[in-house]
Tab-separated table of C-alpha atoms and ligand atoms in Angstrom:
chain	number	residue	atom	x	y	z
A	1	MET	CA	-23.590	-11.930	0.137
A	2	GLY	CA	-24.064	-11.590	-3.809
A	3	GLY	CA	-21.482	-9.824	-5.904
A	4	LYS	CA	-21.780	-5.956	-4.948
A	5	GLN	CA	-19.047	-4.505	-3.365
A	6	PRO	CA	-19.877	-2.572	-0.056
A	7	ASP	CA	-18.131	0.492	-2.558
A	8	GLU	CA	-21.148	0.318	-5.143
A	9	ALA	CA	-23.491	-0.674	-2.050
A	10	THR	CA	-23.383	1.983	-0.508
A	11	PRO	CA	-24.364	6.772	-1.745
A	12	ALA	CA	-21.120	8.276	-0.846
A	13	VAL	CA	-20.738	9.859	2.507
A	14	SER	CA	-21.880	13.593	2.405
A	15	GLY	CA	-18.505	15.690	2.962
A	16	LYS	CA	-17.875	18.948	3.092
A	17	ASP	CA	-16.599	21.080	-1.109
A	18	THR	CA	-12.458	21.835	0.663
A	19	GLY	CA	-12.081	21.614	-3.438
A	20	ALA	CA	-11.149	18.027	-3.739
A	21	ARG	CA	-12.754	17.332	-7.474
A	22	ARG	CA	-11.022	13.962	-9.801
A	23	VAL	CA	-10.663	11.747	-6.570
A	24	LEU	CA	-14.013	12.133	-5.516
A	25	ARG	CA	-16.279	9.517	-6.383
A	26	ALA	CA	-18.405	11.720	-8.477
A	27	PHE	CA	-15.746	11.593	-11.028
A	28	ARG	CA	-15.329	7.920	-11.643
A	29	PRO	CA	-18.408	6.749	-10.368
A	30	GLU	CA	-17.199	2.616	-11.413
A	31	GLY	CA	-14.078	2.890	-9.325
A	32	THR	CA	-10.490	3.229	-10.576
A	33	ARG	CA	-8.593	-0.205	-11.086
A	34	VAL	CA	-4.803	0.120	-10.888
A	35	ARG	CA	-3.036	-1.387	-12.782
A	36	ALA	CA	1.072	-2.997	-11.573
A	37	GLY	CA	2.495	-5.603	-13.860
A	38	GLU	CA	-0.166	-7.798	-14.355
A	39	VAL	CA	-2.153	-7.269	-11.040
A	40	GLU	CA	-5.018	-5.365	-10.703
A	41	VAL	CA	-5.870	-3.252	-7.170
A	42	GLY	CA	-9.401	-2.025	-7.066
A	43	GLY	CA	-11.416	-4.310	-8.712
A	44	PRO	CA	-13.478	-7.737	-7.672
A	45	GLY	CA	-9.892	-9.293	-6.545
A	46	PHE	CA	-8.126	-8.409	-2.777
A	47	VAL	CA	-4.819	-7.795	-3.467
A	48	VAL	CA	-1.457	-8.743	-0.728
A	49	MET	CA	2.207	-6.701	-1.109
A	50	ALA	CA	4.673	-7.616	1.514
A	51	GLY	CA	7.922	-8.050	2.776
A	52	PRO	CA	10.904	-6.513	3.853
A	53	CYS	CA	10.346	-2.831	5.942
A	54	ALA	CA	13.741	-1.936	4.379
A	55	VAL	CA	16.219	-4.081	1.558
A	56	GLU	CA	18.817	-5.259	3.277
A	57	GLY	CA	20.554	-7.576	0.765
A	58	THR	CA	20.460	-10.090	-1.759
A	59	ASP	CA	19.660	-13.159	0.246
A	60	GLN	CA	17.565	-10.847	3.033
A	61	VAL	CA	15.305	-10.068	-0.368
A	62	GLU	CA	15.461	-13.410	-1.837
A	63	LYS	CA	14.554	-15.498	0.880
A	64	THR	CA	11.539	-12.643	1.425
A	65	ALA	CA	10.401	-12.680	-2.211
A	66	ALA	CA	10.454	-16.247	-2.035
A	67	ALA	CA	8.517	-17.267	1.462
A	68	VAL	CA	5.722	-13.853	0.543
A	69	ALA	CA	5.642	-15.646	-3.324
A	70	ALA	CA	4.643	-18.968	-1.460
A	71	ALA	CA	2.221	-18.091	0.274
A	72	GLY	CA	0.223	-16.495	-2.243
A	73	ALA	CA	1.164	-12.292	-1.902
A	74	HIS	CA	1.530	-10.335	-5.177
A	75	VAL	CA	3.390	-7.475	-4.759
A	76	LEU	CA	7.013	-7.764	-3.253
A	77	ARG	CA	7.704	-4.811	-0.877
A	78	GLY	CA	11.005	-3.025	-0.237
A	79	GLY	CA	12.354	0.217	0.657
A	80	VAL	CA	15.443	1.464	-0.521
A	81	PHE	CA	15.641	4.810	0.453
A	82	LYS	CA	14.062	5.327	3.916
A	83	PRO	CA	12.810	7.922	6.335
A	84	ARG	CA	14.489	7.665	10.137
A	85	THR	CA	13.945	10.154	12.817
A	86	SER	CA	17.337	9.046	13.737
A	87	PRO	CA	20.163	10.561	11.214
A	88	TYR	CA	22.004	7.687	12.384
A	89	ALA	CA	19.195	4.971	11.928
A	90	PHE	CA	19.955	2.729	9.339
A	91	GLN	CA	19.106	5.095	5.822
A	92	GLY	CA	18.500	1.833	3.528
A	93	MET	CA	21.338	0.625	0.685
A	94	GLY	CA	19.428	3.519	-2.033
A	95	GLU	CA	19.739	2.852	-6.250
A	96	PRO	CA	22.133	-0.992	-5.412
A	97	GLY	CA	19.372	-2.277	-3.772
A	98	LEU	CA	16.300	-0.854	-5.787
A	99	HIS	CA	18.063	-3.407	-8.053
A	100	LEU	CA	18.736	-6.107	-5.532
A	101	LEU	CA	14.128	-5.993	-5.439
A	102	ALA	CA	13.100	-5.116	-8.372
A	103	GLU	CA	15.687	-9.450	-9.285
A	104	ALA	CA	14.216	-10.381	-7.281
A	105	GLY	CA	10.573	-9.891	-8.244
A	106	ARG	CA	11.289	-10.696	-11.434
A	107	LYS	CA	12.849	-14.356	-10.187
A	108	HIS	CA	9.686	-15.055	-7.896
A	109	GLY	CA	6.762	-13.262	-10.750
A	110	LEU	CA	6.200	-10.335	-7.911
A	111	PRO	CA	5.829	-6.519	-8.967
A	112	VAL	CA	7.976	-3.993	-6.360
A	113	ILE	CA	6.502	-1.560	-4.529
A	114	SER	CA	9.196	1.752	-2.970
A	115	GLU	CA	9.190	4.533	-1.541
A	116	VAL	CA	10.411	6.996	-3.404
A	117	MET	CA	11.527	10.459	-0.717
A	118	ASP	CA	13.204	12.224	-3.342
A	119	SER	CA	11.648	14.037	-6.820
A	120	ALA	CA	15.196	13.126	-8.047
A	121	GLN	CA	14.829	9.860	-7.327
A	122	ILE	CA	11.722	9.455	-9.265
A	123	PRO	CA	14.295	9.198	-12.684
A	124	PHE	CA	15.925	5.512	-11.112
A	125	MET	CA	12.448	4.563	-8.996
A	126	ALA	CA	10.028	4.926	-11.931
A	127	GLU	CA	11.877	2.414	-13.838
A	128	ALA	CA	12.610	-0.366	-11.718
A	129	ALA	CA	9.811	0.014	-9.997
A	130	ASP	CA	6.394	-0.950	-10.544
A	131	ILE	CA	4.430	1.572	-7.871
A	132	LEU	CA	6.047	4.124	-6.377
A	133	GLN	CA	5.089	5.163	-2.315
A	134	VAL	CA	4.868	8.179	-0.546
A	135	GLY	CA	5.848	7.056	2.596
A	136	ALA	CA	3.966	8.916	5.872
A	137	ARG	CA	6.270	11.418	6.230
A	138	ASN	CA	6.195	12.424	2.686
A	139	MET	CA	2.628	13.064	2.442
A	140	GLN	CA	2.496	17.004	2.258
A	141	ASN	CA	5.321	17.279	-0.177
A	142	PHE	CA	3.773	18.948	-2.871
A	143	SER	CA	6.390	18.968	-4.936
A	144	LEU	CA	6.783	15.683	-4.837
A	145	LEU	CA	4.129	15.376	-5.522
A	146	ARG	CA	3.308	17.318	-8.511
A	147	ALA	CA	6.615	15.430	-10.153
A	148	LEU	CA	4.219	12.375	-9.185
A	149	GLY	CA	1.760	13.164	-11.101
A	150	LYS	CA	4.030	13.605	-14.486
A	151	VAL	CA	4.945	9.347	-13.988
A	152	ARG	CA	3.516	6.817	-15.492
A	153	ARG	CA	3.748	4.137	-12.677
A	154	PRO	CA	1.157	3.946	-10.234
A	155	VAL	CA	1.695	6.025	-6.629
A	156	LEU	CA	0.831	4.591	-3.260
A	157	LEU	CA	0.196	7.232	-1.073
A	158	LYS	CA	0.405	6.830	2.468
A	159	ARG	CA	-1.859	9.463	4.688
A	160	GLY	CA	0.407	11.268	6.759
A	161	LEU	CA	0.502	10.672	10.668
A	162	SER	CA	-1.419	13.135	11.803
A	163	ALA	CA	-3.091	14.011	7.849
A	164	THR	CA	-7.180	14.715	8.301
A	165	LEU	CA	-8.941	12.617	5.394
A	166	GLN	CA	-9.669	16.201	3.449
A	167	GLU	CA	-5.603	16.882	3.799
A	168	TRP	CA	-5.201	13.278	2.678
A	169	LEU	CA	-7.765	13.674	-0.401
A	170	LEU	CA	-6.402	16.702	-1.713
A	171	ALA	CA	-2.471	15.266	-1.500
A	172	ALA	CA	-3.928	12.515	-3.595
A	173	GLU	CA	-5.093	15.458	-6.158
A	174	TYR	CA	-2.540	16.767	-6.657
A	175	ILE	CA	-1.306	13.610	-8.272
A	176	LEU	CA	-4.247	13.346	-10.350
A	177	GLU	CA	-4.303	17.428	-11.349
A	178	GLY	CA	-1.273	16.598	-12.842
A	179	GLY	CA	-1.970	13.469	-15.272
A	180	ASN	CA	-1.557	10.943	-13.438
A	181	GLU	CA	-4.485	9.118	-11.939
A	182	GLN	CA	-3.751	5.554	-10.793
A	183	VAL	CA	-3.324	6.236	-7.509
A	184	MET	CA	-4.358	4.266	-4.426
A	185	LEU	CA	-4.406	5.060	-0.722
A	186	CYS	CA	-3.537	3.459	1.783
A	187	GLU	CA	-4.407	4.155	5.497
A	188	ARG	CA	-0.904	2.937	8.307
A	189	GLY	CA	-2.622	4.414	11.390
A	190	ILE	CA	-2.130	7.812	12.803
A	191	ARG	CA	-1.002	9.576	16.002
A	192	THR	CA	-2.928	9.237	18.757
A	193	PHE	CA	-2.648	10.238	22.738
A	194	GLU	CA	-2.879	6.148	22.563
A	195	THR	CA	0.719	5.148	23.487
A	196	GLU	CA	0.458	0.910	24.027
A	197	MET	CA	0.514	0.887	19.518
A	198	ARG	CA	2.741	2.296	17.803
A	199	ASN	CA	-0.217	4.590	16.249
A	200	THR	CA	-4.246	3.968	15.641
A	201	LEU	CA	-5.812	1.853	12.987
A	202	ASP	CA	-8.028	4.550	11.160
A	203	LEU	CA	-10.715	1.579	10.022
A	204	ALA	CA	-13.658	3.964	9.434
A	205	ALA	CA	-11.045	5.717	7.253
A	206	VAL	CA	-10.404	3.219	4.946
A	207	ALA	CA	-14.939	3.052	4.757
A	208	TRP	CA	-14.814	6.788	3.722
A	209	ALA	CA	-12.228	6.566	1.351
A	210	LYS	CA	-13.821	3.875	0.235
A	211	GLN	CA	-17.671	5.991	-0.088
A	212	ARG	CA	-16.194	9.371	-0.865
A	213	THR	CA	-13.387	8.817	-4.376
A	214	HIS	CA	-12.552	6.507	-6.318
A	215	LEU	CA	-9.327	5.332	-5.873
A	216	PRO	CA	-7.917	1.656	-4.268
A	217	VAL	CA	-7.345	1.812	-0.765
A	218	ILE	CA	-5.035	-0.198	0.681
A	219	VAL	CA	-4.509	-0.780	4.741
A	220	ASP	CA	-0.713	-1.277	6.082
A	221	PRO	CA	-1.717	-3.379	9.843
A	222	SER	CA	2.346	-3.029	9.871
A	223	HIS	CA	2.386	0.697	10.813
A	224	ALA	CA	-0.948	1.206	11.702
A	225	THR	CA	-0.178	-1.039	15.002
A	226	GLY	CA	3.802	-1.891	15.649
A	227	HIS	CA	2.417	-5.429	17.419
A	228	PRO	CA	3.081	-8.657	14.805
A	229	ASP	CA	0.712	-9.928	17.293
A	230	LEU	CA	-2.495	-7.436	15.781
A	231	ILE	CA	-1.366	-7.984	12.265
A	232	LEU	CA	-3.753	-10.794	11.333
A	233	PRO	CA	-6.639	-9.494	13.181
A	234	MET	CA	-5.520	-5.872	11.267
A	235	SER	CA	-5.966	-7.721	8.261
A	236	LEU	CA	-9.517	-9.093	9.020
A	237	ALA	CA	-10.598	-6.054	9.775
A	238	ALA	CA	-9.533	-4.156	7.013
A	239	ALA	CA	-10.739	-6.674	4.352
A	240	ALA	CA	-14.143	-6.903	6.524
A	241	ALA	CA	-14.437	-2.542	6.004
A	242	GLY	CA	-13.637	-3.222	2.419
A	243	ALA	CA	-9.629	-2.516	1.926
A	244	ASP	CA	-8.991	-3.405	-1.659
A	245	GLY	CA	-5.377	-5.182	0.139
A	246	LEU	CA	-3.053	-5.499	2.273
A	247	LEU	CA	0.594	-3.882	3.042
A	248	ILE	CA	2.684	-5.772	5.361
A	249	GLU	CA	5.970	-5.947	6.536
A	250	VAL	CA	7.679	-9.784	6.321
A	251	HIS	CA	11.528	-10.603	7.513
A	252	PRO	CA	12.808	-14.112	7.821
A	253	ARG	CA	15.076	-13.088	10.661
A	254	PRO	CA	12.841	-9.697	12.077
A	255	GLU	CA	15.444	-10.144	15.260
A	256	GLN	CA	18.183	-9.547	12.957
A	257	ALA	CA	16.038	-6.309	10.356
A	258	LEU	CA	18.166	-3.277	10.074
A	259	CYS	CA	14.618	-1.724	10.046
A	260	ASP	CA	11.450	-2.834	11.849
A	261	GLY	CA	12.099	-5.522	12.709
A	262	ASN	CA	10.367	-4.945	15.588
A	263	GLN	CA	6.715	-5.123	14.110
A	264	ALA	CA	7.857	-7.598	11.077
A	265	LEU	CA	5.750	-11.177	10.807
A	266	THR	CA	7.664	-14.010	10.647
A	267	PRO	CA	7.492	-16.612	6.916
A	268	GLU	CA	5.454	-18.526	8.934
A	269	ARG	CA	3.425	-16.368	10.286
A	270	PHE	CA	2.294	-14.174	7.077
A	271	GLN	CA	1.659	-17.738	5.615
A	272	SER	CA	-0.866	-18.595	8.027
A	273	LEU	CA	-2.526	-14.483	8.123
A	274	MET	CA	-3.171	-15.083	3.667
A	275	GLN	CA	-5.078	-18.090	5.119
A	276	ARG	CA	-7.067	-16.556	7.372
A	277	LEU	CA	-7.846	-13.781	4.527
A	278	SER	CA	-9.947	-15.740	2.518
A	279	PRO	CA	-13.565	-16.528	4.238
A	280	VAL	CA	-13.360	-12.948	5.370
A	281	LEU	CA	-13.098	-12.055	2.021
A	282	ASP	CA	-15.708	-14.342	0.639
A	283	ALA	CA	-18.245	-13.551	3.078
A	284	VAL	CA	-17.512	-9.787	1.793
A	285	GLY	CA	-17.465	-10.743	-1.959
A	286	ARG	CA	-13.927	-10.604	-2.684
A	287	HIS	CA	-11.522	-12.927	-3.291
A	288	LEU	CA	-7.545	-13.134	-3.015
A	289	TRP	CA	-6.494	-11.291	-6.567
A	290	ARG	CA	-5.308	-13.861	-8.659
A	291	PRO	CA	-4.908	-14.052	-12.645
A	292	ASP	CA	-7.480	-15.077	-13.838
A	293	SER	CA	-10.464	-13.250	-11.690
A	294	PRO	CA	-13.088	-12.535	-14.209
A	295	ALA	CA	-12.459	-9.024	-14.829
A	296	GLN	CA	-8.572	-10.287	-16.150
A	297	VAL	CA	-10.743	-12.603	-18.071
A	298	VAL	CA	-13.419	-9.832	-19.109
A	299	ARG	CA	-10.342	-7.058	-19.900
A	300	ALA	CA	-8.640	-9.976	-22.220
A	301	ARG	CA	-11.197	-10.554	-25.104
B	401	LIG	C1	7.487	2.320	5.797
B	401	LIG	O1	6.496	0.956	4.101
B	401	LIG	O2	8.613	0.971	5.603
B	401	LIG	C2	6.720	3.889	6.036
B	401	LIG	C3	8.037	4.246	6.332
B	401	LIG	O3	5.346	3.675	6.554
B	401	LIG	P1	5.088	4.602	6.753
B	401	LIG	O4	5.769	6.157	5.937
B	401	LIG	O5	3.701	4.422	6.484
B	401	LIG	O6	5.735	5.213	7.774
B	402	LIG	MN1	8.960	0.066	8.285
């Protein structure tokens, strides 16, 4: 295929007018590029964010960072405030974990992404994390969204467990309306009648969001499926559907993980996923992000 990306080649799908404005593609037809450190999301380069569900300690985060960096990941993920269904489950390391994550990211040259659960966490999270994640359970926490509109840090907004596409867009609209236009959407599966999967990955939503909005779209195949065996095929499908990147859970010893170990990839499986992505990206006119990608060179001039 030529250099044109699917979103550039396809006219925006028609949509209901529910009041979204700033997120619509017509608002910025050329598309938004989000910057996290050196990394750019939303251009021709496809960005892979990987790391543990939760930061558990120095050794675990360091081993994971080393492994995902060696495999070619671009951003290190790691939760330190975990929205757990049970109050008795591991809730995350909190602020000390954030510093371990940031330190591991620095050491391996990776910007870091971590979830912010509450507006009160924003000041120190924005200081240490390069991207602030809004979890599915907080997609409609409007006071959090408004507060993130005032921050000069990119935000990755996960789709709510049962959120319609319009609700997802309008949640993003809150952040843009507040003045922060560095927003990425993240499809992480929705709740349906299906019980084999943790969630149901809505890939049509990815293509839809790329057409309807100018925001980069990331796919999280880990929470979308809950099965390590399905993460590779769904990652390839996401790349083919026009996603701008992936968010994947990796743990050096999944069986010992304190959170979501049953869906974590081992470093070996993650490495093989990275290798399998390239031909699919090539087929749709994309490539794994690299510092010397043409967009970088143009901007540097
Ligand atoms: C996570 O990324 O670990 C997480 C809690 O995701 P979600 O909000 O999509 O459930
Ligand atoms: Mn998780």
